[in-house]
Structure formats: structure tokens, C-alpha cells
Short mmCIF file of C-alpha atoms and ligand atoms in Angstrom, two decimals:
data_model
loop_
_atom_site.label_atom_id
_atom_site.label_comp_id
_atom_site.label_asym_id
_atom_site.label_seq_id
_atom_site.Cartn_x
_atom_site.Cartn_y
_atom_site.Cartn_z
CA UNK A 740 81.34 132.42 89.57
CA UNK A 741 81.71 128.98 87.64
CA UNK A 742 79.46 130.19 84.57
CA UNK A 743 82.19 133.06 84.04
CA UNK A 744 85.24 130.75 83.83
CA UNK A 745 83.07 128.63 81.78
CA UNK A 746 82.34 131.02 79.36
CA UNK A 747 85.69 132.51 78.88
CA UNK A 748 87.19 128.92 78.67
CA UNK A 749 85.02 128.44 76.20
CA UNK A 750 86.03 131.46 74.13
CA UNK A 751 89.46 130.64 74.73
CA UNK A 752 88.98 127.02 72.96
CA UNK A 753 87.37 128.52 70.22
CA UNK A 754 90.21 130.92 69.59
CA UNK A 755 92.38 127.65 69.83
CA UNK A 756 90.53 126.27 67.35
CA UNK A 757 90.61 128.93 64.90
CA UNK A 758 94.11 129.62 65.15
CA UNK A 759 96.48 128.10 62.13
CA UNK A 760 99.48 126.98 63.88
CA UNK A 761 102.53 128.62 62.07
CA UNK A 762 105.90 130.53 63.50
CA UNK A 763 104.01 133.55 64.10
CA UNK A 764 100.74 132.63 66.04
CA UNK A 765 103.03 130.10 68.01
CA UNK A 766 103.38 132.33 70.77
CA UNK A 767 99.64 133.27 71.18
CA UNK A 768 98.92 129.72 71.27
CA UNK A 769 100.90 128.89 74.11
CA UNK A 770 99.40 131.75 75.57
CA UNK A 771 95.90 130.73 75.15
CA UNK A 772 97.26 126.99 76.41
CA UNK A 773 98.65 128.60 79.85
CA UNK A 774 95.24 130.37 80.28
CA UNK A 775 93.08 127.58 79.77
CA UNK A 776 95.12 125.22 81.79
CA UNK A 777 94.68 128.21 84.34
CA UNK A 778 90.87 128.24 84.45
CA UNK A 779 90.19 124.81 84.31
CA UNK A 780 92.58 124.47 87.56
CA UNK A 781 90.32 127.29 88.60
CA UNK A 782 87.03 125.32 87.73
CA UNK A 783 88.34 122.25 89.61
CA UNK A 784 88.76 124.44 92.24
CA UNK A 785 85.37 125.99 92.73
CA UNK A 786 83.70 122.61 92.11
CA UNK A 787 85.94 120.71 94.63
CA UNK A 788 84.86 123.75 97.26
CA UNK A 789 80.98 123.21 97.05
CA UNK A 790 79.39 120.33 99.37
CA UNK A 791 80.45 116.89 98.50
CA UNK A 792 82.78 117.84 95.71
CA UNK A 793 85.67 116.52 94.42
CA UNK A 794 86.23 114.46 97.78
CA UNK A 795 85.53 110.86 95.28
CA UNK A 796 83.08 108.29 97.11
CA UNK A 797 85.33 107.47 99.64
CA UNK A 798 86.15 103.86 98.26
CA UNK A 799 88.21 102.25 100.44
CA UNK A 800 91.11 100.47 98.49
CA UNK A 801 91.53 96.79 98.52
CA UNK A 802 92.77 93.78 96.80
CA UNK A 803 95.97 93.88 94.67
CA UNK A 804 94.92 96.32 92.35
CA UNK A 805 92.09 99.10 91.44
CA UNK A 806 90.26 99.19 88.31
CA UNK A 807 87.89 102.17 87.51
CA UNK A 808 84.82 101.79 84.87
CA UNK A 809 84.10 105.09 83.44
CA UNK A 810 81.34 105.83 80.26
CA UNK A 811 78.79 107.28 79.37
CA UNK A 812 75.14 106.12 80.69
CA UNK A 813 73.81 102.95 80.08
CA UNK A 814 76.80 101.64 78.00
CA UNK A 815 76.49 98.79 80.40
CA UNK A 816 79.49 99.43 83.08
CA UNK A 817 77.07 97.85 85.96
CA UNK A 818 75.91 94.63 83.77
CA UNK A 819 79.64 94.42 83.72
CA UNK A 820 80.93 94.70 87.20
CA UNK A 821 78.21 92.00 88.33
CA UNK A 822 79.69 89.52 85.25
CA UNK A 823 83.09 89.85 86.22
CA UNK A 824 82.52 89.60 89.73
CA UNK A 825 80.73 86.39 89.11
CA UNK A 826 77.27 87.51 91.16
CA UNK A 827 79.75 88.62 94.22
CA UNK A 828 78.59 91.67 93.61
CA UNK A 829 75.24 93.57 92.38
CA UNK A 830 75.43 97.02 91.01
CA UNK A 831 71.43 98.09 89.89
CA UNK A 832 71.09 97.58 85.80
CA UNK A 833 68.59 99.18 83.92
CA UNK A 834 67.19 100.59 80.54
CA UNK A 835 67.58 104.49 81.95
CA UNK A 836 70.27 106.72 82.22
CA UNK A 837 72.04 107.36 85.74
CA UNK A 838 70.85 103.99 87.23
CA UNK A 839 74.42 103.83 89.31
CA UNK A 840 74.47 106.83 91.44
CA UNK A 841 77.36 106.21 93.88
CA UNK A 842 80.64 104.05 93.21
CA UNK A 843 80.25 100.31 93.64
CA UNK A 844 83.27 98.30 94.42
CA UNK A 845 83.27 94.58 93.56
CA UNK A 846 86.16 91.99 93.77
CA UNK A 847 87.03 90.27 90.98
CA UNK A 848 89.51 87.18 91.38
CA UNK A 849 92.03 86.01 88.59
CA UNK A 850 94.83 83.64 88.84
CA UNK A 851 95.31 83.93 92.34
CA UNK A 852 94.81 88.12 92.17
CA UNK A 853 92.31 89.74 93.61
CA UNK A 854 91.34 92.68 91.71
CA UNK A 855 89.08 95.79 93.02
CA UNK A 856 86.66 96.93 90.19
CA UNK A 857 84.85 99.94 90.46
CA UNK A 858 81.30 100.85 89.30
CA UNK A 859 80.78 104.02 88.82
CA UNK A 860 77.66 106.46 87.63
CA UNK A 861 78.00 107.51 83.80
CA UNK A 862 79.37 110.74 83.23
CA UNK A 863 78.13 113.71 80.98
CA UNK A 864 80.10 116.25 78.87
CA UNK A 865 81.55 119.06 81.75
CA UNK A 866 82.28 116.11 84.19
CA UNK A 867 85.31 117.57 84.91
CA UNK A 868 83.86 120.60 85.82
CA UNK A 869 81.80 119.18 88.32
CA UNK A 870 78.31 118.81 86.04
CA UNK A 871 76.43 115.72 86.98
CA UNK A 872 78.39 113.67 89.73
CA UNK A 873 81.49 114.38 87.52
CA UNK A 874 83.87 115.88 89.93
CA UNK A 875 83.27 112.40 92.32
CA UNK A 876 83.76 110.18 89.38
CA UNK A 877 86.76 111.47 88.07
CA UNK A 878 88.36 111.79 91.39
CA UNK A 879 87.50 108.05 91.95
CA UNK A 880 89.22 107.72 88.58
CA UNK A 881 92.25 108.88 89.58
CA UNK A 882 93.31 107.07 92.12
CA UNK A 883 93.07 103.81 90.09
CA UNK A 884 95.91 102.12 88.07
CA UNK A 885 93.77 100.94 85.17
CA UNK A 886 90.83 102.87 83.34
CA UNK A 887 88.32 100.42 82.12
CA UNK A 888 86.61 103.49 79.35
CA UNK A 889 83.51 101.21 78.03
CA UNK A 890 81.46 102.21 75.16
CA UNK A 891 79.10 100.58 72.99
CA UNK A 892 77.34 99.62 69.76
CA UNK A 893 74.33 101.91 68.90
CA UNK A 894 71.04 100.01 67.93
CA UNK A 895 71.84 101.00 64.41
CA UNK A 896 74.86 98.74 64.55
CA UNK A 897 77.75 101.63 65.10
CA UNK A 898 79.92 101.68 67.33
CA UNK A 899 79.81 105.37 69.33
CA UNK A 900 83.62 106.09 68.94
CA UNK A 901 82.84 109.67 69.55
CA UNK A 902 81.82 108.72 73.30
CA UNK A 903 85.82 107.57 73.70
CA UNK A 904 86.65 110.80 72.47
CA UNK A 905 84.58 112.58 74.83
CA UNK A 906 85.40 110.75 77.73
CA UNK A 907 89.09 111.08 77.40
CA UNK A 908 88.58 114.69 77.21
CA UNK A 909 86.93 115.16 80.38
CA UNK A 910 89.68 112.91 81.59
CA UNK A 911 92.27 115.31 80.23
CA UNK A 912 90.39 118.22 81.49
CA UNK A 913 90.61 116.39 85.23
CA UNK A 914 93.98 115.86 84.83
CA UNK A 915 94.21 112.82 83.84
CA UNK A 916 96.91 111.91 81.26
CA UNK A 917 96.37 108.19 79.67
CA UNK A 918 99.23 106.12 77.99
CA UNK A 919 101.87 108.50 78.51
CA UNK A 920 104.62 109.70 80.89
CA UNK A 921 105.51 113.10 82.41
CA UNK A 922 108.29 114.55 80.48
CA UNK A 923 111.58 114.73 81.71
CA UNK A 924 112.01 118.01 83.27
CA UNK A 925 113.95 119.69 85.73
CA UNK A 926 112.91 123.50 86.66
CA UNK A 927 115.50 125.20 89.43
CA UNK A 928 114.23 128.28 90.42
CA UNK A 929 116.49 131.30 91.49
CA UNK A 930 116.57 134.45 92.98
CA UNK A 931 117.89 136.51 89.65
CA UNK A 932 119.01 135.73 86.13
CA UNK A 933 115.71 135.10 84.26
CA UNK A 934 115.40 131.70 82.30
CA UNK A 935 118.17 129.63 81.50
CA UNK A 936 116.83 127.04 78.92
CA UNK A 937 119.04 123.89 78.25
CA UNK A 938 117.85 120.70 76.62
CA UNK A 939 119.09 117.60 74.88
CA UNK A 940 118.05 116.39 71.51
CA UNK A 941 115.54 117.94 69.08
CA UNK A 942 113.19 120.34 70.94
CA UNK A 943 110.18 122.10 68.94
CA UNK A 944 110.06 124.75 71.48
CA UNK A 945 112.41 127.35 71.11
CA UNK A 946 114.27 129.83 74.67
CA UNK A 947 111.98 132.35 73.79
CA UNK A 948 108.68 130.32 73.72
CA UNK A 949 109.91 128.23 76.98
CA UNK A 950 110.38 131.70 78.85
CA UNK A 951 107.19 132.75 77.48
CA UNK A 952 104.97 129.78 79.17
CA UNK A 953 107.39 129.79 82.05
CA UNK A 954 106.71 133.75 82.88
CA UNK A 955 102.93 133.00 82.39
CA UNK A 956 103.01 130.57 85.41
CA UNK A 957 105.28 133.21 87.51
CA UNK A 958 108.44 131.16 86.70
CA UNK A 959 110.64 134.38 86.13
CA UNK A 960 114.19 133.27 87.26
CA UNK A 961 115.48 129.53 86.70
CA UNK A 962 117.27 126.84 84.89
CA UNK A 963 114.93 124.88 82.77
CA UNK A 964 116.43 121.79 81.36
CA UNK A 965 114.53 119.16 79.12
CA UNK A 966 116.10 115.95 78.37
CA UNK A 967 113.79 114.12 76.58
CA UNK A 968 113.36 115.06 72.92
CA UNK A 969 110.25 117.29 71.09
CA UNK A 970 108.89 118.52 74.89
CA UNK A 971 105.30 120.34 73.91
CA UNK A 972 103.92 123.18 75.57
CA UNK A 973 101.17 120.97 77.17
CA UNK A 974 104.03 119.14 78.53
CA UNK A 975 105.46 122.14 79.91
CA UNK A 976 102.50 123.38 81.27
CA UNK A 977 101.79 119.95 82.66
CA UNK A 978 104.81 119.86 84.68
CA UNK A 979 104.77 123.30 86.40
CA UNK A 980 101.20 122.85 87.41
CA UNK A 981 101.88 119.65 88.94
CA UNK A 982 98.86 117.59 90.25
CA UNK A 983 98.74 115.36 86.69
CA UNK A 984 97.90 111.74 87.19
CA UNK A 985 99.18 109.56 84.68
CA UNK A 986 97.60 106.40 83.94
CA UNK A 987 96.72 103.58 81.57
CA UNK A 988 93.15 103.09 79.54
CA UNK A 989 92.22 100.11 78.39
CA UNK A 990 88.73 100.12 75.87
CA UNK A 991 85.55 97.51 76.41
CA UNK A 992 83.26 98.15 73.25
CA UNK A 993 79.98 96.42 74.77
CA UNK A 994 77.07 95.10 73.03
CA UNK A 995 78.45 93.56 70.06
CA UNK A 996 75.10 91.80 69.96
CA UNK A 997 73.48 94.83 68.05
CA UNK A 998 76.52 94.59 65.78
CA UNK A 999 75.03 94.36 62.23
CA UNK A 1000 78.02 94.27 59.85
CA UNK A 1001 81.09 92.99 61.01
CA UNK A 1002 84.27 95.57 61.61
CA UNK A 1003 87.96 94.86 60.80
CA UNK A 1004 90.20 94.68 64.25
CA UNK A 1005 92.54 96.80 62.28
CA UNK A 1006 89.72 99.43 61.75
CA UNK A 1007 88.38 99.53 65.39
CA UNK A 1008 92.34 100.05 66.31
CA UNK A 1009 93.04 102.54 64.11
CA UNK A 1010 89.75 104.20 65.38
CA UNK A 1011 90.97 103.79 68.81
CA UNK A 1012 94.68 104.43 68.52
CA UNK A 1013 95.96 101.31 69.82
CA UNK A 1014 95.28 97.97 70.19
CA UNK A 1015 94.15 97.42 73.76
CA UNK A 1016 90.60 96.77 73.53
CA UNK A 1017 88.11 93.74 73.58
CA UNK A 1018 84.48 93.51 71.76
CA UNK A 1019 82.19 91.87 74.56
CA UNK A 1020 78.38 91.34 75.00
CA UNK A 1021 77.21 91.52 78.61
CA UNK A 1022 73.92 90.65 77.49
CA UNK A 1023 75.16 87.38 76.30
CA UNK A 1024 78.06 86.95 78.41
CA UNK A 1025 80.13 87.25 75.32
CA UNK A 1026 84.28 87.43 75.39
CA UNK A 1027 83.96 87.87 79.48
CA UNK A 1028 86.53 86.00 80.17
CA UNK A 1029 88.67 86.98 77.88
CA UNK A 1030 88.06 90.76 79.13
CA UNK A 1031 89.26 89.12 82.61
CA UNK A 1032 92.68 88.09 81.36
CA UNK A 1033 93.28 91.34 79.81
CA UNK A 1034 92.64 93.61 82.79
CA UNK A 1035 95.26 91.22 84.43
CA UNK A 1036 97.73 91.43 81.41
CA UNK A 1037 97.18 95.25 81.54
CA UNK A 1038 97.90 95.42 85.15
CA UNK A 1039 101.59 93.84 84.91
CA UNK A 1040 100.76 91.60 87.97
CA UNK A 1041 103.44 89.12 89.00
CA UNK A 1042 102.83 85.95 91.36
CA UNK A 1043 105.67 85.35 94.58
CA UNK A 1044 105.41 82.68 96.77
CA UNK A 1045 106.57 82.75 100.45
CA UNK A 1046 109.27 80.27 101.82
CA UNK A 1047 109.42 80.71 105.25
CA UNK A 1048 112.85 79.76 106.55
CA UNK A 1049 113.65 76.23 106.43
CA UNK A 1050 109.85 75.24 105.45
CA UNK A 1051 108.18 74.19 102.40
CA UNK A 1052 106.96 76.88 100.40
CA UNK A 1053 103.43 78.23 100.20
CA UNK A 1054 102.28 77.43 96.36
CA UNK A 1055 98.58 77.88 97.36
CA UNK A 1056 98.56 81.43 98.28
CA UNK A 1057 101.18 83.50 96.39
CA UNK A 1058 101.57 87.28 97.02
CA UNK A 1059 101.03 89.91 93.94
CA UNK A 1060 103.18 92.33 93.02
CA UNK A 1061 103.57 94.28 89.70
CA UNK A 1062 106.36 93.65 87.27
CA UNK A 1063 109.41 95.48 88.51
CA UNK A 1064 108.67 95.50 92.12
CA UNK A 1065 111.44 95.04 94.18
CA UNK A 1066 112.16 92.74 97.61
CA UNK A 1067 111.09 96.19 99.70
CA UNK A 1068 108.04 96.12 98.31
CA UNK A 1069 107.45 92.55 98.86
CA UNK A 1070 108.39 93.23 102.68
CA UNK A 1071 106.23 96.00 102.62
CA UNK A 1072 103.08 93.75 101.50
CA UNK A 1073 103.57 91.32 104.19
CA UNK A 1074 104.03 93.43 107.21
CA UNK A 1075 106.29 96.58 107.54
CA UNK A 1076 108.51 95.59 110.18
CA UNK A 1077 109.97 92.70 107.54
CA UNK A 1078 111.70 96.29 105.75
CA UNK A 1079 113.41 97.21 108.55
CA UNK A 1080 114.36 93.78 110.03
CA UNK A 1081 115.46 92.37 106.80
CA UNK A 1082 118.97 90.82 106.57
CA UNK A 1083 118.52 88.97 103.34
CA UNK A 1084 116.56 86.47 101.30
CA UNK A 1085 116.89 83.39 99.50
CA UNK A 1086 115.60 83.24 96.18
CA UNK A 1087 114.57 80.79 93.66
CA UNK A 1088 113.49 81.50 89.99
CA UNK A 1089 114.15 83.71 87.33
CA UNK A 1090 115.53 86.45 89.25
CA UNK A 1091 117.76 84.46 90.65
CA UNK A 1092 121.64 83.77 89.48
CA UNK A 1093 121.10 80.27 90.89
CA UNK A 1094 118.82 78.50 93.11
CA UNK A 1095 118.51 79.77 96.29
CA UNK A 1096 120.70 82.85 95.93
CA UNK A 1097 121.46 84.76 98.73
CA UNK A 1098 120.13 88.34 98.30
CA UNK A 1099 121.25 91.11 100.43
CA UNK A 1100 119.68 94.30 98.73
CA UNK A 1101 116.32 95.43 99.12
CA UNK A 1102 115.90 96.93 95.36
CA UNK A 1103 116.50 93.64 94.12
CA UNK A 1104 113.78 93.14 91.20
CA UNK A 1105 111.62 90.14 91.91
CA UNK A 1106 110.27 88.20 88.77
CA UNK A 1107 107.20 86.37 88.32
CA UNK A 1108 106.94 82.86 89.87
CA UNK A 1109 109.93 83.64 92.05
CA UNK A 1110 110.48 82.03 95.33
CA UNK A 1111 111.53 84.32 98.29
CA UNK A 1112 112.35 83.08 101.95
CA UNK A 1113 113.01 86.34 103.96
CA UNK A 1114 115.62 86.34 106.92
CA UNK A 1115 114.92 88.87 109.30
CA UNK A 1116 117.37 90.23 112.23
CA UNK A 1117 114.67 88.34 114.46
CA UNK A 1118 115.55 85.05 112.98
CA UNK A 1119 117.82 83.28 115.87
CA UNK A 1120 118.35 79.83 113.59
CA UNK A 1121 119.83 81.51 110.23
N1 GTP B 2475 71.98 94.98 74.05
C1 GTP B 2475 72.64 94.82 75.52
N2 GTP B 2475 72.00 95.72 75.83
C2 GTP B 2475 73.17 95.36 77.09
C3 GTP B 2475 74.22 94.81 77.20
N3 GTP B 2475 74.57 95.38 78.38
C4 GTP B 2475 74.17 95.99 79.03
N4 GTP B 2475 72.85 96.16 78.32
C5 GTP B 2475 71.43 97.14 78.84
O1 GTP B 2475 71.75 98.35 78.59
C6 GTP B 2475 71.25 98.84 79.97
C7 GTP B 2475 71.96 99.40 80.71
O2 GTP B 2475 73.01 98.85 81.09
P1 GTP B 2475 73.64 99.31 82.87
O3 GTP B 2475 75.04 98.34 83.00
O4 GTP B 2475 73.02 99.74 83.61
O5 GTP B 2475 74.58 100.52 82.36
P2 GTP B 2475 75.39 101.51 82.91
O6 GTP B 2475 76.80 101.62 81.93
O7 GTP B 2475 75.61 101.08 84.52
O8 GTP B 2475 74.07 102.82 83.37
P3 GTP B 2475 74.68 104.32 84.44
O9 GTP B 2475 74.55 103.63 85.68
O10 GTP B 2475 73.18 104.67 84.29
O11 GTP B 2475 75.66 104.85 83.91
C8 GTP B 2475 70.35 98.07 80.60
O12 GTP B 2475 69.17 98.07 80.18
C9 GTP B 2475 71.05 96.64 80.16
O13 GTP B 2475 70.48 95.61 80.28
C10 GTP B 2475 74.55 94.16 75.90
O14 GTP B 2475 76.05 93.61 76.07
N5 GTP B 2475 73.66 94.09 75.14
MG1 MG B 2476 75.58 101.61 86.10
#
């Protein structure tokens, strides 16, 4: 069953690669893209229905944020986990591929935050369709908020950038979208009237193309509205298919001890496509602290100090939140009853207009370093 679907995917991928995009071929290109999206979904379904498939490794989330490691075998993922968690975790390291066969979680501590790192088995081509432990690995990756893609220097001193693109491609096929957001699209299905297409700004697809794509997915009568410029066919397909995960990647280039001629950072940034990367050597413990700091930065974490009413603030154990988090999220993190029983809070710090500002709104955005006193309905001596 899956072999047939895979063969069809291969055929369509080849057709897509061999079709030169222009006005006349646009329609058939979009048709192929729609078919591919459906077939890939079918493959994921087939793999998930097999015993043990698609369920991840059942790792319980803990800590303030979760970061998953992904990369080909033997790039040094487990060596890195052991270093970043300072010996509190031991994931087996060996010179042969597929040393790690399940997910190994570890806790990295930095600046009062506890970050759960998840070491995973190496992936191979075809992971998205269930090859190797691909389904489980990708399911574990889906639920992390930051994905560390690990590549490394080869023995000849070059960097294996091919692997980066292969990993990205597997993530893409598994419905994971990196460093991008879902397009702002609204689809209102109706009982009749065909497709009505409205949009803001400049668009690359015209009404006929939008209609043809929507029809392909069984959307026949609907108002379709794009509020972003230049929505691509892929974005429209993603929106209709749903079930996509939008997350961030950070690139680790390991084994820098094998480097022969030095690389300019501009060149590496160009090869990677952005400057969210770091070069390390797990073997020589080079740049490990810098990586730790980068992970913290990428997660956009902030520290908030609680001051129980009429007492001193606890400056030793901050609550860790994400930038942009609200008072409601802070309350939830302390205990869910704080959301229901919330009356107001007194706030000192960057988010307060003056020290000790009284905040009554749960949608107030907290800032790094704020000190917060929460008063609930149960506080009798307000
Ligand atoms: N030269 C060099 N070798 C390294 C470095 N980091 C790890 N290795 C070696 O690379 C091999 C694989 O390391 P692992 O940490 O097991 O790699 P992995 O990515 O977890 O591998 P799998 O679990 O099989 O996917 C081991 O022989 C390590 O000693 C490094 O910075 N430099
Ligand atoms: Mg490993």
C-alpha cells in the first residue's frame, strides 16, 4: 500500500521538478502540489496506523520549554545532550550509526530556567513516511518549541550542508514549517455560489488558480479571503489541510575540530539562509556555553519575580515565562485557581507605568524582570 503511494509521490515530484513554471503551466503545477500534499498525508496516515507508529516516544513535557535535537546519525546529538546537561543525563555515544534508539530527555539549567532537551535517534531519508524510527522522531519534534538541527564537519574538513537541507525536507514533508508563520487566510464555506475570492495587497494567484486549488480539496462553495501579500499555493494547501506545526530552527554545526580551512561566518550564514547558528566541538567542549546562551535567547524566555501580598519578593526563584506572555499565563503557571480568583495585581518593573501599578486586566503583558503581587478573591487582608 505505502509502496504504491511512495511510487506515485516520486513520479509527481519528478514531474514537478521537470515542469518550468510559467503562465501556462501554473495550473498543472498547482494540481501536482495539491496531489502531493494529499499523498503525503496518506503516507503519514498509513505509517501512523502501523503498530507503534506516529505516537512519538511518550516523553512527558517538563521544565519551562522543550527543545528537540534532530539530525542524521552520528553527528553528535547524544554527545551534545550529555554536555549541555552537565552530566545529569547520560545518552549513549558511539562511533556507529543509530546508537540512540529512543528519545532521551535531559534538563539543561540556565539563568534560573530549566529547559528540557530531547535527544532523538538519527533520522534517515524517508523518515517522514515512517522509515527508521522516522514517525516517532518527527512526532517528538512536532511538540517541541525549538528544533535544534545538528549537522557536522566531515572527515575531509568540509561542512555537510546537504544534510541540513535533507533534514529540513523531511520536516517539511511531516507538516512541520520552520521559521515561518501560517498565512492569514479565511475560508467561509457556503451552501452554494461557487468560490468568491477577495484579497488585500498584491497576490501571485488569481481567482481561477485559487478556485482550482480549493476545488481540488473539495472546497466548492466558499468565500476565500487572503489578508497577506503574495500567498503561495503551498500556504493555501497548508491552510486547507490544517494539522501543520509552525516552529523555529536553530542550527548547530558540530565537530569543528575537524575543520581544515576556516570558513567565513558570512559564507555559513549564506549557506544556512540565516544567522541563527553556532559552530561547536562536543569533543573539545568548544562553544558549549555559547550554545547554551543561544538556546535561551531563541526561546525568548523572561523572568518574573513573585511578591506575596505584604511580603518580600522572592528574588531567588523566578517564574519563567515567554516574551509576550500575559498576566493570565502567569496566573495559570502558579495555579489554575489564580485565574478564576484573580482580582488585581501590583506590578513593579518594565511593564508597570509606575512602581506598584495596580493591574486589573488578565491580558496585561508582563516584561522581563517584573515583580508581581497577585491579589485574589480569597485574600482577606487586601
Ligand atoms: N571529531 C569529533 N567527533 C565527535 C564530536 N562529537 C561527537 N563525536 C563523535 O561522533 C560519534 C557519534 O556521536 P554521537 O553523540 O553518538 O552521535 P549521535 O548523533 O547521537 O548518533 P546517533 O545516536 O547514532 O544518531 C562518536 O564517535 C563521537 O565520539 C566532535 O565534536 N568532534
Ligand atoms: Mg545518539
